[in-house]
Coordinates of C-alpha atoms and ligand atoms in Angstrom, one line a residue:
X1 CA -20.0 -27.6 -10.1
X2 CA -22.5 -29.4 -8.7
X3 CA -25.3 -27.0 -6.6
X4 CA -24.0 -28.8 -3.0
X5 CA -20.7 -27.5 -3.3
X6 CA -21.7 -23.7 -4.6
X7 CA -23.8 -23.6 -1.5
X8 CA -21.3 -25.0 0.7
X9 CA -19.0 -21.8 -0.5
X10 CA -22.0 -19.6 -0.3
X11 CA -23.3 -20.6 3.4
X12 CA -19.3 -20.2 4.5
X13 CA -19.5 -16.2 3.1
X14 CA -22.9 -15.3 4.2
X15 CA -21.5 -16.5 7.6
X16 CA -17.9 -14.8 7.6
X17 CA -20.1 -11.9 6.2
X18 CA -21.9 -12.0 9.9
X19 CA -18.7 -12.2 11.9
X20 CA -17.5 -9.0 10.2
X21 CA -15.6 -9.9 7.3
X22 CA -16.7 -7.7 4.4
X23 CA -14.6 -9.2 2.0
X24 CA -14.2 -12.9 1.1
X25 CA -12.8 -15.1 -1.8
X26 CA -12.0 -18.8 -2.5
X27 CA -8.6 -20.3 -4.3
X28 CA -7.6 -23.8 -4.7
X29 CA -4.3 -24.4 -1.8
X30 CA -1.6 -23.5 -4.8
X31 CA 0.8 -20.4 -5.6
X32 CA 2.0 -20.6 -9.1
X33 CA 6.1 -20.8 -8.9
X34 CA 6.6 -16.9 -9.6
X35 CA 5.5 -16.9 -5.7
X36 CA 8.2 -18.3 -4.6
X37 CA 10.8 -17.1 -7.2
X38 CA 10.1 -13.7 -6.1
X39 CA 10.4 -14.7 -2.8
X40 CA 13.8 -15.9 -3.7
X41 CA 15.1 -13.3 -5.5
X42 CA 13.3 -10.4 -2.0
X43 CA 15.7 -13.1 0.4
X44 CA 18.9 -13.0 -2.2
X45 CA 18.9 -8.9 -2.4
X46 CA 19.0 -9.2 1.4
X47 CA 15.7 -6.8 1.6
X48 CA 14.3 -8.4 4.6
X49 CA 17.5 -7.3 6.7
X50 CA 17.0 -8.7 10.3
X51 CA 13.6 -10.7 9.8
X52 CA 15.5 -13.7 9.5
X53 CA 12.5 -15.4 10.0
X54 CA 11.5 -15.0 6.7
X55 CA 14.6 -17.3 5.4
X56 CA 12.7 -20.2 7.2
X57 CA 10.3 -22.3 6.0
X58 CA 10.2 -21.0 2.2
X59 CA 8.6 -24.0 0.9
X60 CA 5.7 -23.7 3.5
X61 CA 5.3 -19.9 3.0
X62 CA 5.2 -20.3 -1.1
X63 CA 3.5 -23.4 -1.3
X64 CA 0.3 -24.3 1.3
X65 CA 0.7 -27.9 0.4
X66 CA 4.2 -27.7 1.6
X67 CA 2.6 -26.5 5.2
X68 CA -0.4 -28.5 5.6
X69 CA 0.0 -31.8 2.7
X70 CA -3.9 -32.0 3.2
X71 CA -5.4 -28.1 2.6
X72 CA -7.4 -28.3 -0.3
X73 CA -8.8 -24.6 -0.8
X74 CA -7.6 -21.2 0.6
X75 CA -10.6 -18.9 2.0
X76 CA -8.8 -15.9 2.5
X77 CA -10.7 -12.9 4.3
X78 CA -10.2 -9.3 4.7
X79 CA -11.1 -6.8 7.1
X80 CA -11.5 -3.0 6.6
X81 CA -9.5 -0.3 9.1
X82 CA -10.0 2.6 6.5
X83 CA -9.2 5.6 9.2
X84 CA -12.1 8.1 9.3
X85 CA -9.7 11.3 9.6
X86 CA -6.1 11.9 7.1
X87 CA -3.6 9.8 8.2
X88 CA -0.9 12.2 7.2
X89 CA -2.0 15.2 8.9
X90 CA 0.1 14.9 11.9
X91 CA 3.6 14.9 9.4
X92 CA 3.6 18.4 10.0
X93 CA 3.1 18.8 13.5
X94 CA 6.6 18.4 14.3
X95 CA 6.3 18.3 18.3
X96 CA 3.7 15.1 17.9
X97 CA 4.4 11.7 16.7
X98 CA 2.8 9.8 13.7
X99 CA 1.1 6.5 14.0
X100 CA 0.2 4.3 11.6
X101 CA -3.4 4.4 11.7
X102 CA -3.3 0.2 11.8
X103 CA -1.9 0.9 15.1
X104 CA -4.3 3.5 16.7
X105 CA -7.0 0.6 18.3
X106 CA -6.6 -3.0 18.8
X107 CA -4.7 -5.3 17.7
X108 CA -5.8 -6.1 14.3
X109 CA -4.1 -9.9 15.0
X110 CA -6.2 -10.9 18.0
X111 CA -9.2 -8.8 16.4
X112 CA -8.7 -11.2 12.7
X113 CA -7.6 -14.2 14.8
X114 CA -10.5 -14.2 16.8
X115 CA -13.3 -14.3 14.3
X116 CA -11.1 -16.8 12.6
X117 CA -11.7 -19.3 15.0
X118 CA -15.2 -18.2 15.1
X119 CA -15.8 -19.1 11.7
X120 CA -13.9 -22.0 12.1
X121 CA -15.6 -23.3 14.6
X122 CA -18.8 -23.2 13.0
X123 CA -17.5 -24.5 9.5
X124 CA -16.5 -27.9 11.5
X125 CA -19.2 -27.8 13.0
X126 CA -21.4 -27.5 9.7
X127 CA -19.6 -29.2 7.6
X128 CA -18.2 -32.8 9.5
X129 CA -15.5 -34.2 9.0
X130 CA -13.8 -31.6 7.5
X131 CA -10.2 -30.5 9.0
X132 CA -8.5 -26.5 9.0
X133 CA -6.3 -24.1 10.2
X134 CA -6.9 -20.4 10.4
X135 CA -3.8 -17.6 9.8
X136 CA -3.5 -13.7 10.3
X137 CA 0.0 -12.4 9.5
X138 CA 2.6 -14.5 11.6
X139 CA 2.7 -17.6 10.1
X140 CA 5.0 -18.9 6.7
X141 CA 1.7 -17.7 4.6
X142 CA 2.2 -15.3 1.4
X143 CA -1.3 -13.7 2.2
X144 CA -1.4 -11.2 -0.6
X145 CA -0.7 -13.3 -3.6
X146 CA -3.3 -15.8 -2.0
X147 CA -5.7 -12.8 -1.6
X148 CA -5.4 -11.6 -4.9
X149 CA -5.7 -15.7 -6.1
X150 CA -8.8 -15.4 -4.3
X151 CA -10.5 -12.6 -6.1
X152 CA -9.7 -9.3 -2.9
X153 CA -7.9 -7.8 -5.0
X154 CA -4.3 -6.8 -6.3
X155 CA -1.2 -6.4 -5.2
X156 CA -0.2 -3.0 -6.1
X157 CA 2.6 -1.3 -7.4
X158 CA 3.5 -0.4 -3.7
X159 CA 3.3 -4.5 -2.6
X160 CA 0.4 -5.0 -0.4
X161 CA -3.2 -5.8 -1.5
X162 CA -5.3 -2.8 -3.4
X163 CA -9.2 -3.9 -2.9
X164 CA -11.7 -1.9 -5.5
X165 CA -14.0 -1.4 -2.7
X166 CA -11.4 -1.0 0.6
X167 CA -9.0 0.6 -1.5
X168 CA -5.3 -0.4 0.4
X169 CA -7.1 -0.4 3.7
X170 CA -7.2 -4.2 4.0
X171 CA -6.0 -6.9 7.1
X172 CA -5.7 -9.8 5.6
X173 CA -6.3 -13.5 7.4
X174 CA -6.7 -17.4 5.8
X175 CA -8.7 -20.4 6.4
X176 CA -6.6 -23.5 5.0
X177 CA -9.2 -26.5 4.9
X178 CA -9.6 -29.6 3.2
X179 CA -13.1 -28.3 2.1
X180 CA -13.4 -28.9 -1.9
X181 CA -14.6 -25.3 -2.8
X182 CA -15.1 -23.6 -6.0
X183 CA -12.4 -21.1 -6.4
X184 CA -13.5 -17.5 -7.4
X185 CA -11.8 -15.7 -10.4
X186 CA -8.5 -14.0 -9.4
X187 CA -8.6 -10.3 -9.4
X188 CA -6.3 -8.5 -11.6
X189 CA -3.9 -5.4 -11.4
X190 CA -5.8 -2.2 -12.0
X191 CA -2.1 0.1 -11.2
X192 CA -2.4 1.1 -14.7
X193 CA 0.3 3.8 -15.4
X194 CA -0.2 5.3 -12.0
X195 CA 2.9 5.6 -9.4
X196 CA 1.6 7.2 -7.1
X197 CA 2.7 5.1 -3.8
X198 CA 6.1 4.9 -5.7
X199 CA 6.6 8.6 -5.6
X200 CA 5.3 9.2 -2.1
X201 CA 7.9 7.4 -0.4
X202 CA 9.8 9.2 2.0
X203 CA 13.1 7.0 1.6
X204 CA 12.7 5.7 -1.7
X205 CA 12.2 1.8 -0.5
X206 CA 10.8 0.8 -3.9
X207 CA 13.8 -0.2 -6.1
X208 CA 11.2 -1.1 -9.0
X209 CA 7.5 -1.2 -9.4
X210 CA 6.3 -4.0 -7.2
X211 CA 9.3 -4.8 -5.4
X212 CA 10.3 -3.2 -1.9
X213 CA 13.6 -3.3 -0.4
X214 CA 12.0 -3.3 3.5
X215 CA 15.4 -2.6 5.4
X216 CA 14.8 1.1 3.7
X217 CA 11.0 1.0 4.8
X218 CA 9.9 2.9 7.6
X219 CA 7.5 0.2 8.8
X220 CA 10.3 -2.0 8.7
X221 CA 12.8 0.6 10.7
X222 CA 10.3 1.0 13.2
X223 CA 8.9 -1.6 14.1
X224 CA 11.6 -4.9 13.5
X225 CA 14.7 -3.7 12.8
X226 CA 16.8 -3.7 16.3
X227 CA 19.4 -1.6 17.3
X228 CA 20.2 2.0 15.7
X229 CA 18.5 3.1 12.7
X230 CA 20.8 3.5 9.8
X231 CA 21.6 7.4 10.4
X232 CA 21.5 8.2 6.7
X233 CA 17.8 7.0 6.9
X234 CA 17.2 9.2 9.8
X235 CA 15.8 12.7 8.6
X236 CA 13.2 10.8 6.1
X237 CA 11.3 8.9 9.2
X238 CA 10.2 13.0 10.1
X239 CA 7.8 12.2 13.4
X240 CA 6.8 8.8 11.8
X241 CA 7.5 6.5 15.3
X242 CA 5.6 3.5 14.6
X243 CA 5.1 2.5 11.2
X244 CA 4.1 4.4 7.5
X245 CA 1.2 5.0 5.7
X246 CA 2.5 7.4 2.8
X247 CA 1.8 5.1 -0.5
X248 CA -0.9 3.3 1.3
X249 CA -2.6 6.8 1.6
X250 CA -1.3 8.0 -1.9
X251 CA -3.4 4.9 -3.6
X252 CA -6.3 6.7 -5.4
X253 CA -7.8 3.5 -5.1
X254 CA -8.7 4.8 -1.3
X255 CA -11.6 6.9 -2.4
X256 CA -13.6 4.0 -2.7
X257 CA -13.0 3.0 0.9
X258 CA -15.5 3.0 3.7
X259 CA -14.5 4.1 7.3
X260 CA -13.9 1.5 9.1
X261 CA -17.2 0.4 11.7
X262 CA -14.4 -1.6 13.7
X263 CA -15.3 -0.1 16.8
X264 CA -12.3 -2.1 18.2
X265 CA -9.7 -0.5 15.1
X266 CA -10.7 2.9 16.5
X267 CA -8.3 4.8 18.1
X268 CA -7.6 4.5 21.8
X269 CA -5.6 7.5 22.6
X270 CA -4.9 10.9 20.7
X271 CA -4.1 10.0 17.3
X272 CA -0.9 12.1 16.9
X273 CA 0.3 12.2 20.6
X274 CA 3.2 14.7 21.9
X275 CA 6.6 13.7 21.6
X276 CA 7.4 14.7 25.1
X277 CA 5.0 12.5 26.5
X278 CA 5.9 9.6 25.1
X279 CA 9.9 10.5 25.9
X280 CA 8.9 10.2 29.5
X281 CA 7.4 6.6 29.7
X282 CA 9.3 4.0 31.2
X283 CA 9.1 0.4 31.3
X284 CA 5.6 0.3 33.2
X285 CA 3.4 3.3 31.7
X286 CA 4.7 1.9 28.1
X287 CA 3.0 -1.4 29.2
X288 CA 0.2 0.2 30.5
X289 CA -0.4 2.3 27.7
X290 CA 0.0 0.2 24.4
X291 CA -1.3 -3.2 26.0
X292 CA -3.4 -4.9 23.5
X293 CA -2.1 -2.5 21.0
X294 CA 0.0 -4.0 18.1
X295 CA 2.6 -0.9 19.2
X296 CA 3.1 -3.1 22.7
X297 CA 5.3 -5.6 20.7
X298 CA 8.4 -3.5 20.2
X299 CA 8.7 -2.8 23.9
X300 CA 9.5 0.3 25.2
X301 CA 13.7 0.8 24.0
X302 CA 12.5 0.2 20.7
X303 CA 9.8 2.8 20.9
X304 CA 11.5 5.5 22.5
X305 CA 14.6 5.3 20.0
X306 CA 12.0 6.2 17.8
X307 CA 10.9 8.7 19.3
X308 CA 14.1 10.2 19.8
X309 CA 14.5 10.4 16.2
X310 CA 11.5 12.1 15.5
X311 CA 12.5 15.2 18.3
X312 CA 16.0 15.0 16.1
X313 CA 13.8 15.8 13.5
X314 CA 11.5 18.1 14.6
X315 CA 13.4 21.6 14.9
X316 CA 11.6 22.1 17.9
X317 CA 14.8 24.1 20.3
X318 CA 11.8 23.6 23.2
X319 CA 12.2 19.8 22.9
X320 CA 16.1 20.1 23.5
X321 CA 16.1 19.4 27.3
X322 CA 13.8 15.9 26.2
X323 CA 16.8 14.9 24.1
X324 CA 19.4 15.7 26.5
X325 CA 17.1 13.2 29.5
X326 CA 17.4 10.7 26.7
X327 CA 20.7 10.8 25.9
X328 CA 21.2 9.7 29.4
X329 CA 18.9 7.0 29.3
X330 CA 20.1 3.8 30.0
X331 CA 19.5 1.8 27.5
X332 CA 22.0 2.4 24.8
X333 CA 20.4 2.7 21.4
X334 CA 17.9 4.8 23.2
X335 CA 21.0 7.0 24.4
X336 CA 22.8 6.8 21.2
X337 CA 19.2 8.3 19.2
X338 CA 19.0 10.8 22.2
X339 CA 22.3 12.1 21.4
X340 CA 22.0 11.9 17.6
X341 CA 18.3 14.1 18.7
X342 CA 20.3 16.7 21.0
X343 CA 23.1 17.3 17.9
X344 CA 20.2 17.9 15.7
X345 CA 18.5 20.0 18.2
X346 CA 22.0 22.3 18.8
X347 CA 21.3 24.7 16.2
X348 CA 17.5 24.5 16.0
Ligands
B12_1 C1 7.3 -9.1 6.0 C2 6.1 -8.2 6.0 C3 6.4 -6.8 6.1 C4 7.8 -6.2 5.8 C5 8.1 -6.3 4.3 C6 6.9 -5.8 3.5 C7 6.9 -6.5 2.1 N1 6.2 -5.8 1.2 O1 7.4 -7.6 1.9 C8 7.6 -4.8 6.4 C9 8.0 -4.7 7.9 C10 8.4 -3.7 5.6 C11 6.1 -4.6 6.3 C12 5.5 -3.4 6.2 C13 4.1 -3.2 6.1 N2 3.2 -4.1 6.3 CO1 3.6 -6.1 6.3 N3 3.8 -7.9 6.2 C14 4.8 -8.7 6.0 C15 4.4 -10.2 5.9 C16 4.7 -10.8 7.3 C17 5.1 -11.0 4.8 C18 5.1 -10.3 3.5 C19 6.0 -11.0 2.5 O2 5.9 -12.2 2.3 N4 7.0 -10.4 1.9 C20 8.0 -11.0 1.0 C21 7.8 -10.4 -0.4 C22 8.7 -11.2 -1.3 O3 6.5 -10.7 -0.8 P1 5.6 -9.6 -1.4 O4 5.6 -8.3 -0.8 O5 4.3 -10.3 -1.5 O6 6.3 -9.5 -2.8 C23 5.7 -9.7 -3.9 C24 6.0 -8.6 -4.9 O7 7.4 -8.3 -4.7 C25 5.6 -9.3 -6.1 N5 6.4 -9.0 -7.3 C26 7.8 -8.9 -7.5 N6 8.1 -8.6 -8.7 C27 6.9 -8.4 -9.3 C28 6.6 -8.0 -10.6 C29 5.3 -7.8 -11.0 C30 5.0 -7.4 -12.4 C31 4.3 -8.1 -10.1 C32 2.8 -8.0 -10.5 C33 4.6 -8.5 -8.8 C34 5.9 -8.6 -8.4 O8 5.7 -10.7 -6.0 C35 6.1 -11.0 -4.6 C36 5.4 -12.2 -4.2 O9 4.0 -12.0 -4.2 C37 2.9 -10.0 5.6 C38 2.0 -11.1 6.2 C39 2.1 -12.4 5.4 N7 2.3 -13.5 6.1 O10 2.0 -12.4 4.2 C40 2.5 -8.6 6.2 C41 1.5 -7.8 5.5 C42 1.9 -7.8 4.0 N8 1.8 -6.4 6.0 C43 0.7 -5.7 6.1 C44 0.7 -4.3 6.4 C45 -0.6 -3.7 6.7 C46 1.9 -3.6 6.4 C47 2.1 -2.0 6.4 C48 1.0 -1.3 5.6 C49 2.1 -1.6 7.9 C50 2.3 -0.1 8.2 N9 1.3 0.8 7.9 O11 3.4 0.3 8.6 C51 3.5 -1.8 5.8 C52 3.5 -1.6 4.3 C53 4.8 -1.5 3.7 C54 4.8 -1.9 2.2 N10 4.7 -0.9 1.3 O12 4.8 -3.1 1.9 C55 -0.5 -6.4 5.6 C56 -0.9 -6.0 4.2 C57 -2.4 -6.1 3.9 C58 -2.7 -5.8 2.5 N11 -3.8 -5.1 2.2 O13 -1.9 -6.2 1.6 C59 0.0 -8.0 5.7 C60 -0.6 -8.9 4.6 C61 -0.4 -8.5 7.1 C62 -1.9 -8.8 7.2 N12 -2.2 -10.0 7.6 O14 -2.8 -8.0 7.0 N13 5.4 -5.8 6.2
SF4_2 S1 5.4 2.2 4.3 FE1 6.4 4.3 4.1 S2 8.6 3.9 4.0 FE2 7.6 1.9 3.6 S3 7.4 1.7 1.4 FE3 5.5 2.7 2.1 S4 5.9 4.9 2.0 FE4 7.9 3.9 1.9
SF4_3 S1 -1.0 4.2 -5.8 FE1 -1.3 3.7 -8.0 S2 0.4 2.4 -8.5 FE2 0.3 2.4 -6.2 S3 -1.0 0.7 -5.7 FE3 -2.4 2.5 -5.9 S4 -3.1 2.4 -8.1 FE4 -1.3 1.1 -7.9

């Protein structure tokens, strides 16, 4: 490599570095075809239940060619939310809810997106004539098996992206461009014989090492699958109402991890908040409450069934007149959880 193109990588870190980006690699724009078998075989097993989205567009999500014919290298980027307190202390507070700690601040898409287009602004800028789009999360992208392409780190046994220094506390976002860059050496799996995550799953969504089977996923229940919550799935979710962090927090991997100096990832209202107080919003103070939060997305029906579950599951007899207002409520998976909550509650 001549010394014009190892700068040219170098000047593009040192400046992502500066916009907050703590972690950064290189790849050339190609996923070897295991990407895309697996990919195959996760859509054939029906594991992404309703996100029919992910059905579309295979050939642009497992090959960046096939999305944008001209990208040339991958920069992908991470950025740290490692929570400063235990993310599963509030499991046993039965009368409060349990957030995913990627949900207690901003949202971590407009946070990544932004810089993003920072740093892209000033790469075509510095470097004319050069073209590229920037990603975080939504778009037909298979960001971890670029990451770990790129050097952050490895997918582990539990799926997402284990990073030696951020441990599994890790957004991910890309830069496609048709920049020529040096790719960095790929990171490889340090899981070893552990199985940790595997073991701390509440509803045994793993099938196998490495593979998930999301419609049994907690993140998945919660946040994108519509309608009623399989009930048989029910009692695992405890007072978990908005995503999971069990195997991300079981990774001893995490010991490595900073807290995160996000002042925009830190949380914006009581971490583990009560479950009567979140019964009671409606349409308005749900708005009010989560906007610019990832949590906003689900709207409030979606949220509340959730909560519903959680006073089902929390043995809590005070809580019983909450599930009876819910069971009443009109939107009808809201009133069917309600319900399913006051049955529960009956002999509490
Ligand atoms: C769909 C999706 C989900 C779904 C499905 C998750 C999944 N694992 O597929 C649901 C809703 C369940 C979900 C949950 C979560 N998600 Co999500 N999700 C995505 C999304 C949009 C696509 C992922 C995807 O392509 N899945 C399809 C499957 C086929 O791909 P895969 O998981 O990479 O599967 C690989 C393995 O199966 C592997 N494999 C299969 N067999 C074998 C065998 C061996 C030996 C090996 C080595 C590998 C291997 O190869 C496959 C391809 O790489 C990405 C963003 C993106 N565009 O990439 C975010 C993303 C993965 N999610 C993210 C996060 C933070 C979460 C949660 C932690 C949120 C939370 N706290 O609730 C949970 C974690 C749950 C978990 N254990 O995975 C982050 C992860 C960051 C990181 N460090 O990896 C991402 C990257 C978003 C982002 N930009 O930061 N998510
Ligand atoms: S996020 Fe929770 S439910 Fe989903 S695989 Fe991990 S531990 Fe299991
Ligand atoms: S908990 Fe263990 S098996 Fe799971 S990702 Fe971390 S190191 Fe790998």
């Amino acid at each position: 490599m001549d010394g014009g193109v190892l700068s040219t990588k170098e000047l593009i870190r040192e400046e992502a570095r500066r916009l907050g980006f703590p972690t950064v690699g290189f790849a050339q724009a190609l996923l070897p075809p295991e990407a895309r078998e697996r990919l195959d075989a996760f859509l054939a097993e029906g594991w992404h239940g309703q996100m029919g989205w992910m059905e579309e567009r295979r050939e642009q999500r497992s090959q960046p060619r096939a999305l944008w014919p001209e990208v040339v290298s991958v920069i992908s980027l991470g950025l740290d939310y490692g929570p400063g307190y235990d993310p599963l202390a509030s499991l046993e507070r039965r009368d409060r809810a349990t957030i995913s700690c990627y949900a207690q601040g901003r949202d971590y898409h407009d946070v990544v997106k932004k810089r993003l287009k920072q740093l892209g602004q000033w790469m075509v800028h510095r470097f004319r004539g050069s073209e590229l789009k920037v990603f975080v999360d939504t778009a037909p992208v298979m960001e971890k098996p670029l990451a770990q392409r790129a050097g952050l780190g490895w997918q582990g046994k539990h799926t997402n992206l284990v990073s030696r220094s951020h441990g599994s506390w890790l957004f991910l976002g890309e830069i496609y461009t048709t920049l020529a860059l040096p790719p960095d050496a790929p990171e490889r799996d340090h899981c070893g014989s552990c199985r940790a995550c595997l073991d701390a799953c509440p509803t045994a969504a793993f099938p196998a090492p490495y593979r998930l089977d999301a419609r049994r996923c907690i993140s998945y229940l919660t946040i994108e699958h519509r309608g009623p919550i399989p009930e048989a799935l029910r009692p695992a979710m405890g007072n978990r109402i908005y995503g999971c962090d069990d195997c991300l927090a079981a990774c001893p991997w995490n010991k490595f991890a900073r807290i995160s100096r996000e002042a925009q990832f830190a949380a914006r209202h009581e971490v583990a908040p009560r479950l009567a107080e979140l019964a009671a919003l409606d349409d308005a103070a749900f708005r009010a409450r989560y906007s610019g939060s990832p949590i906003k997305r689900i709207g409030r029906d979606r949220f509340v069934r959730n909560v519903a579950i959680a006073i089902g599951n929390s043995g809590d007899a005070s809580l019983r007149p909450v599930a009876e207002r819910l069971a009443a409520d009109a939107d009808p998976v809201v009133a069917e959880a309600g319900a399913w909550a006051r049955g529960r509650l009956a002999h509490a």
